[in-house]
GROMACS .gro file of C-alpha atoms in nm:
model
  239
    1UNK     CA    1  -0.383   4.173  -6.393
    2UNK     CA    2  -0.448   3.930  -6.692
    3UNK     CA    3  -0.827   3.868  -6.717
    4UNK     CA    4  -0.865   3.519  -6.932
    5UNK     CA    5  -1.124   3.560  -7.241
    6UNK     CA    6  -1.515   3.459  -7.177
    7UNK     CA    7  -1.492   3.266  -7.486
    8UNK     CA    8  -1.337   2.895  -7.487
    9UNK     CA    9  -1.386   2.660  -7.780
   10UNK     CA   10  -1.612   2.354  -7.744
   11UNK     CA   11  -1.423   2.036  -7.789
   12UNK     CA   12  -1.580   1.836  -8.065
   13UNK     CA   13  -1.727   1.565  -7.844
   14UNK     CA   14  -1.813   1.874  -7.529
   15UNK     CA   15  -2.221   1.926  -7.556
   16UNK     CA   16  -2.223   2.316  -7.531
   17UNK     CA   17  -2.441   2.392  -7.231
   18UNK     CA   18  -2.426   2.728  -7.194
   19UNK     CA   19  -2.559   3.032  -7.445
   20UNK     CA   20  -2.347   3.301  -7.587
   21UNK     CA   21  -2.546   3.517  -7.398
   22UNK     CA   22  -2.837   3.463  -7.171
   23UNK     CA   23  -3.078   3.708  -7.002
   24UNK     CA   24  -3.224   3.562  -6.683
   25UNK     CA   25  -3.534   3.749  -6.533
   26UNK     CA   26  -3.319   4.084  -6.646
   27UNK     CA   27  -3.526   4.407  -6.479
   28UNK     CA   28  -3.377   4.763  -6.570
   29UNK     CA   29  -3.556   5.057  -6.418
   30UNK     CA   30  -3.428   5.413  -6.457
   31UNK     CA   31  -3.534   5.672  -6.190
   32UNK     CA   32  -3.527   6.049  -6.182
   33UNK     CA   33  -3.668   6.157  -5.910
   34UNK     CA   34  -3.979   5.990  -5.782
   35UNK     CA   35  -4.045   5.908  -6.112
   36UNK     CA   36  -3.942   5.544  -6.227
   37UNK     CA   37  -3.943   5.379  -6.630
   38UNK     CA   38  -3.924   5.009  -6.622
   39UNK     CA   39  -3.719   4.958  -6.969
   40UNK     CA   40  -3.670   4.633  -6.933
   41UNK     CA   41  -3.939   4.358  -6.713
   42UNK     CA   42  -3.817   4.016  -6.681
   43UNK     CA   43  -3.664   3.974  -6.968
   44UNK     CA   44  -3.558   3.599  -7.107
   45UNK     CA   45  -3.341   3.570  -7.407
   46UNK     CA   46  -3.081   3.323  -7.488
   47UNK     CA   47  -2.889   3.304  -7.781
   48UNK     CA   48  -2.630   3.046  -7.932
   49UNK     CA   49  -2.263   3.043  -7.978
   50UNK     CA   50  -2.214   3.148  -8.395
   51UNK     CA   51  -2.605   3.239  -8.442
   52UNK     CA   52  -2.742   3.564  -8.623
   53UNK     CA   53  -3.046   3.671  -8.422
   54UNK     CA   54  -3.219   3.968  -8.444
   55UNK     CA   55  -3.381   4.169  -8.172
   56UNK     CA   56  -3.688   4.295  -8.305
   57UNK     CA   57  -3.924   4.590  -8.184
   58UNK     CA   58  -4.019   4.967  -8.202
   59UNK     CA   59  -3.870   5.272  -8.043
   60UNK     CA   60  -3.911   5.226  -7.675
   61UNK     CA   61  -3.916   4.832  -7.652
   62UNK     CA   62  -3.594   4.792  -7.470
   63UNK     CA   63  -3.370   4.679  -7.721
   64UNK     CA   64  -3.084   4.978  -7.668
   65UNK     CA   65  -3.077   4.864  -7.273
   66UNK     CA   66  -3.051   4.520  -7.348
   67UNK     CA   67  -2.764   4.600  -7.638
   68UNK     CA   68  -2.640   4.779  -7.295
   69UNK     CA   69  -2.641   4.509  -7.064
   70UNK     CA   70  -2.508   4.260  -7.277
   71UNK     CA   71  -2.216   4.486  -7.372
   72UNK     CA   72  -2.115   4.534  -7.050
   73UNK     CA   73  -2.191   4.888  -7.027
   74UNK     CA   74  -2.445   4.937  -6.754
   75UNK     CA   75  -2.551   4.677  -6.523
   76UNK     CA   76  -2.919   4.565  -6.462
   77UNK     CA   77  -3.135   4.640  -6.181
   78UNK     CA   78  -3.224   4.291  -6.098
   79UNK     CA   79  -3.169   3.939  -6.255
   80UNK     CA   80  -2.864   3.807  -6.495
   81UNK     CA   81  -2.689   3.840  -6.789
   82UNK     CA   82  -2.414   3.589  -6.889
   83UNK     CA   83  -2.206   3.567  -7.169
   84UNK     CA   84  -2.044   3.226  -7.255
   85UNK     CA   85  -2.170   3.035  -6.915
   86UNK     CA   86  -1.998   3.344  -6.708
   87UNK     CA   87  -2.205   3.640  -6.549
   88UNK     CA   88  -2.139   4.009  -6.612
   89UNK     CA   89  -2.268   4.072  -6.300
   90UNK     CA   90  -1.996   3.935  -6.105
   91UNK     CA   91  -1.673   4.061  -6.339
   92UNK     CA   92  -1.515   4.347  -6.150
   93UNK     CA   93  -1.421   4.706  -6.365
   94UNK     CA   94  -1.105   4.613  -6.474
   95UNK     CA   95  -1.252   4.261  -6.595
   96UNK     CA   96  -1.557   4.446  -6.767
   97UNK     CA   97  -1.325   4.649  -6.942
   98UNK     CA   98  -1.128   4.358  -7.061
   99UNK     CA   99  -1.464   4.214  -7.154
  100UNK     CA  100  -1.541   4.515  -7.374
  101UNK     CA  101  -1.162   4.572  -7.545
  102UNK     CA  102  -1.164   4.178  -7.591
  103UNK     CA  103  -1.495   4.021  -7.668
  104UNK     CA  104  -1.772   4.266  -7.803
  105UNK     CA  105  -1.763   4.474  -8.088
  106UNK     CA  106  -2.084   4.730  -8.222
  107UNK     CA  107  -2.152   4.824  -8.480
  108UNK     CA  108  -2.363   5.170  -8.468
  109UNK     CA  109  -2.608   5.311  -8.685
  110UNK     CA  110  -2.344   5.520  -8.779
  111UNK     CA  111  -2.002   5.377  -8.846
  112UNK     CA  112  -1.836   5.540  -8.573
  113UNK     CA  113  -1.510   5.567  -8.730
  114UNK     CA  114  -1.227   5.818  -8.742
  115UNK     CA  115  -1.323   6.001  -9.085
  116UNK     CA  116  -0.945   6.131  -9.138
  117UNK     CA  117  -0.839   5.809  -9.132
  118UNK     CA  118  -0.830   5.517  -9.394
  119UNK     CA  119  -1.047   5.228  -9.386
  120UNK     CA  120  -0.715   5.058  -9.337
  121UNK     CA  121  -0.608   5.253  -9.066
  122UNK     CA  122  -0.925   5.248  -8.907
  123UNK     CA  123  -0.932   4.837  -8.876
  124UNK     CA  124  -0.571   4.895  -8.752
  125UNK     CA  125  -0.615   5.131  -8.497
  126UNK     CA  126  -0.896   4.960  -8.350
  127UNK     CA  127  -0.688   4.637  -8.340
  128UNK     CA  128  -0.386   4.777  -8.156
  129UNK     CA  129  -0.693   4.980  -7.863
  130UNK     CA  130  -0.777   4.609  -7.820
  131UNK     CA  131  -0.421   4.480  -7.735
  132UNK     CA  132  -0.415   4.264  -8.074
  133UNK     CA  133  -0.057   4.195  -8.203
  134UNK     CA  134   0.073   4.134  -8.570
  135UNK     CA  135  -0.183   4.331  -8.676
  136UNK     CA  136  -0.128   4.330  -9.109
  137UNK     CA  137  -0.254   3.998  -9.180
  138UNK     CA  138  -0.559   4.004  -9.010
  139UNK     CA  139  -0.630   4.356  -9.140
  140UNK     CA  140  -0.590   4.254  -9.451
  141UNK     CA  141  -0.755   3.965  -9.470
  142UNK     CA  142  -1.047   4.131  -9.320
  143UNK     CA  143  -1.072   4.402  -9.580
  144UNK     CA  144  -1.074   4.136  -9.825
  145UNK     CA  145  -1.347   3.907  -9.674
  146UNK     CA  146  -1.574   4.276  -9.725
  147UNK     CA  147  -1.523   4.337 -10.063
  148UNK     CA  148  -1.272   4.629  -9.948
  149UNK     CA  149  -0.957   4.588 -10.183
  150UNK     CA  150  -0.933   4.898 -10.362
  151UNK     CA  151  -1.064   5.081 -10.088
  152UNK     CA  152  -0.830   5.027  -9.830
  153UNK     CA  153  -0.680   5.362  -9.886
  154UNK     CA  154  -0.981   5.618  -9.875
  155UNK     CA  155  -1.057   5.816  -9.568
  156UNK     CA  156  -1.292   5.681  -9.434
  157UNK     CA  157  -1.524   6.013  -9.449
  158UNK     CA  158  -1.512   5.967  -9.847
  159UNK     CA  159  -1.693   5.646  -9.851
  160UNK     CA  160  -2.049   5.555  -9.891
  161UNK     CA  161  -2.262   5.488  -9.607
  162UNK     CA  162  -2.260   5.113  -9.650
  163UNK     CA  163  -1.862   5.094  -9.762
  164UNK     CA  164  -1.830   5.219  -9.387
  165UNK     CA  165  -2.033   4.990  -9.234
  166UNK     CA  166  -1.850   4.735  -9.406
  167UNK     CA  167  -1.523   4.889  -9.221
  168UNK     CA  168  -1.664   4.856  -8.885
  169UNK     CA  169  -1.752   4.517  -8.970
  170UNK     CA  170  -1.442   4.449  -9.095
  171UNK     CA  171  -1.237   4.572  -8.786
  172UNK     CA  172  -1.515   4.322  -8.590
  173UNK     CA  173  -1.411   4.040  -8.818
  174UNK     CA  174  -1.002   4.117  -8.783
  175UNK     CA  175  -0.998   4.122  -8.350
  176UNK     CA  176  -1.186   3.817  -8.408
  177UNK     CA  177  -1.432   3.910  -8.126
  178UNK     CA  178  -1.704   3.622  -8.004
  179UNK     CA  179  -1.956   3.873  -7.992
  180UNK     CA  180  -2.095   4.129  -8.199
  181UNK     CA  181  -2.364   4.396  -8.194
  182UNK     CA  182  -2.533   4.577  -8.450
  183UNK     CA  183  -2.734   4.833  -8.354
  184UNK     CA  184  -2.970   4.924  -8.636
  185UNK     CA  185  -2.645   4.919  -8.880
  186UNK     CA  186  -2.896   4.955  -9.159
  187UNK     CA  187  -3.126   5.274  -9.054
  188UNK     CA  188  -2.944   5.509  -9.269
  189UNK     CA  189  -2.904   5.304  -9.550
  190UNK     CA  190  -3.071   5.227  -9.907
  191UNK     CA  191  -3.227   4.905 -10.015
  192UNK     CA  192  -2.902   4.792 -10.202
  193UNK     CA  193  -2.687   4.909  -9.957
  194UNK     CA  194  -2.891   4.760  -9.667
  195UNK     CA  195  -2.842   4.431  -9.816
  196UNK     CA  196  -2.470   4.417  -9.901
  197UNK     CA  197  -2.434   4.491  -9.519
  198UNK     CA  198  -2.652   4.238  -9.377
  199UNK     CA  199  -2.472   4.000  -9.619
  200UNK     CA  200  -2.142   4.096  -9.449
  201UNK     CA  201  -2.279   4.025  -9.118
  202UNK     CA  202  -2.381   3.706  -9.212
  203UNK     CA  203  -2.070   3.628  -9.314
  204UNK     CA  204  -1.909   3.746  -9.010
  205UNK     CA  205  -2.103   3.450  -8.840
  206UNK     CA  206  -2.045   3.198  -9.132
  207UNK     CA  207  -1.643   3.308  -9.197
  208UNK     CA  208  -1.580   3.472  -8.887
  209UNK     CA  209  -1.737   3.235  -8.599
  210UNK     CA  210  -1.876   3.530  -8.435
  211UNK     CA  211  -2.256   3.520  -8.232
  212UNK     CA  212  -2.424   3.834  -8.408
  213UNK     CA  213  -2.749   4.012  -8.234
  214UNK     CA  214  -2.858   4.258  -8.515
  215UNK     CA  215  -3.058   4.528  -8.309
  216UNK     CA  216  -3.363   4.609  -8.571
  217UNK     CA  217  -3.712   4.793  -8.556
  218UNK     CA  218  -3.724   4.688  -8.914
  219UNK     CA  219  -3.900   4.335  -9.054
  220UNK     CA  220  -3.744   4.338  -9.367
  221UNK     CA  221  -3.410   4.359  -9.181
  222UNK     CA  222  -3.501   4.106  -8.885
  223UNK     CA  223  -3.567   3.833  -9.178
  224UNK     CA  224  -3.162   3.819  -9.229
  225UNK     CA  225  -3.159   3.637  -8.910
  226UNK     CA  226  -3.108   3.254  -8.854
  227UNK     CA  227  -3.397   3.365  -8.562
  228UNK     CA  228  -3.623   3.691  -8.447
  229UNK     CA  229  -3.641   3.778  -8.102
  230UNK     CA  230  -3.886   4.059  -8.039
  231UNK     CA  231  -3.920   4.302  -7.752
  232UNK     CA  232  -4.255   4.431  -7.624
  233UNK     CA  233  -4.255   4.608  -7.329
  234UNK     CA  234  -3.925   4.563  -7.229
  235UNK     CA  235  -4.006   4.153  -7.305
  236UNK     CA  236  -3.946   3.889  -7.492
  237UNK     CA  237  -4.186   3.672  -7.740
  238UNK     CA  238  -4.012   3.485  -7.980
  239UNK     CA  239  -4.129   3.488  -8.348
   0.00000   0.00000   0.00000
């Protein structure tokens, strides 16, 4: 069955009423047992098509469930979450799973890429998983937007923490996704490095058109961001 993309482009006199993704009164509660933790309570977020926002908070806040929920990978226990004016809620598993091959990409803490592979390979491979076709010119032009030439041909297991980041942005940038996540992509990181990488997320949004929610317990990080949600008790306050 063809599922049709989440995403469709404004026309330039359509008023864009919807978020790239909302939250609506989201509750997640885990139970084991007769024991219950309420991760997330109510939750309201929005946030706009081609924005960087980061979602700020400690360990514990809720900011892993609601990278979750948004991604498509576990559902809530009450409320909404919609992504581009359509609910997540209602997409059935074979939709969801378009949803996540389609139009979400993280990027982990880690880079989460195949370390016998090349940086090139690795964009490449994670194309063709998501269906793309023609793949060379948008790998290459992706490497290239990250300050990549050169580097194209290392395994990806011989690069520096931040050159791999910059891959798994990269392969973000080349399936052209609408959404991306970046789950603390700067915890293992230097200063220096830490900066080249939120640089390449920001361009991701400039060059790219992507919506990027940087997942951060870090200020320094969280001031990247066009805006700073931050989670306290599995809620939002806006900075």
């Amino acid at each position: 069955m063809e599922v049709k993309s989440l995403y469709r482009e404004p026309e330039q006199s359509e008023e864009i009423s919807f978020g790239a993704l909302e939250f609506h009164d989201v509750f997640k509660i885990y139970r084991s047992g007769p024991a219950e933790t309420v991760a997330l309570r109510g939750l309201e977020l929005r946030v706009e098509p081609r924005e960087l926002v980061a979602l700020f908070g400690p360990s514990g806040s809720g900011k892993s469930t609601a990278l979750q929920l948004a991604a498509g990978l576990d559902e809530p226990s009450a409320g909404e979450v919609r992504v581009f004016g359509r609910s997540l809620t209602r997409l059935d598993e074979t939709e969801l799973a378009e949803y996540r091959a389609r139009e979400v990409a993280i990027v982990f803490q880690s880079a989460n890429l195949w370390s016998t592979l090349s940086a090139r390979e690795n964009v490449a491979l994670t194309l063709h998983l998501s269906g793309r076709k023609r793949l060379d010119d948008a790998v290459e032009r992706a490497l290239d937007a990250f300050g990549l030439r050169g580097r194209e041909r290392q395994r990806a297991g011989s690069l520096s923490g931040g050159e791999q980041q910059r891959v798994a942005i990269a392969a973000a940038a080349a399936r052209e996704v609408p959404l991306v996540f970046a789950d603390e992509p700067t915890a293992e990181l230097d200063e220096r490095n830490e900066g080249i990488v939120l640089e390449a997320l920001q361009r991701l949004r400039d060059d790219f058109g992507s919506t990027v929610i940087l997942v951060t317990h870090s200020s320094r990080v969280a001031e990247a961001a066009d805006r700073v949600l931050e989670l306290r008790d599995g809620a939002s306050c806006e900075q």
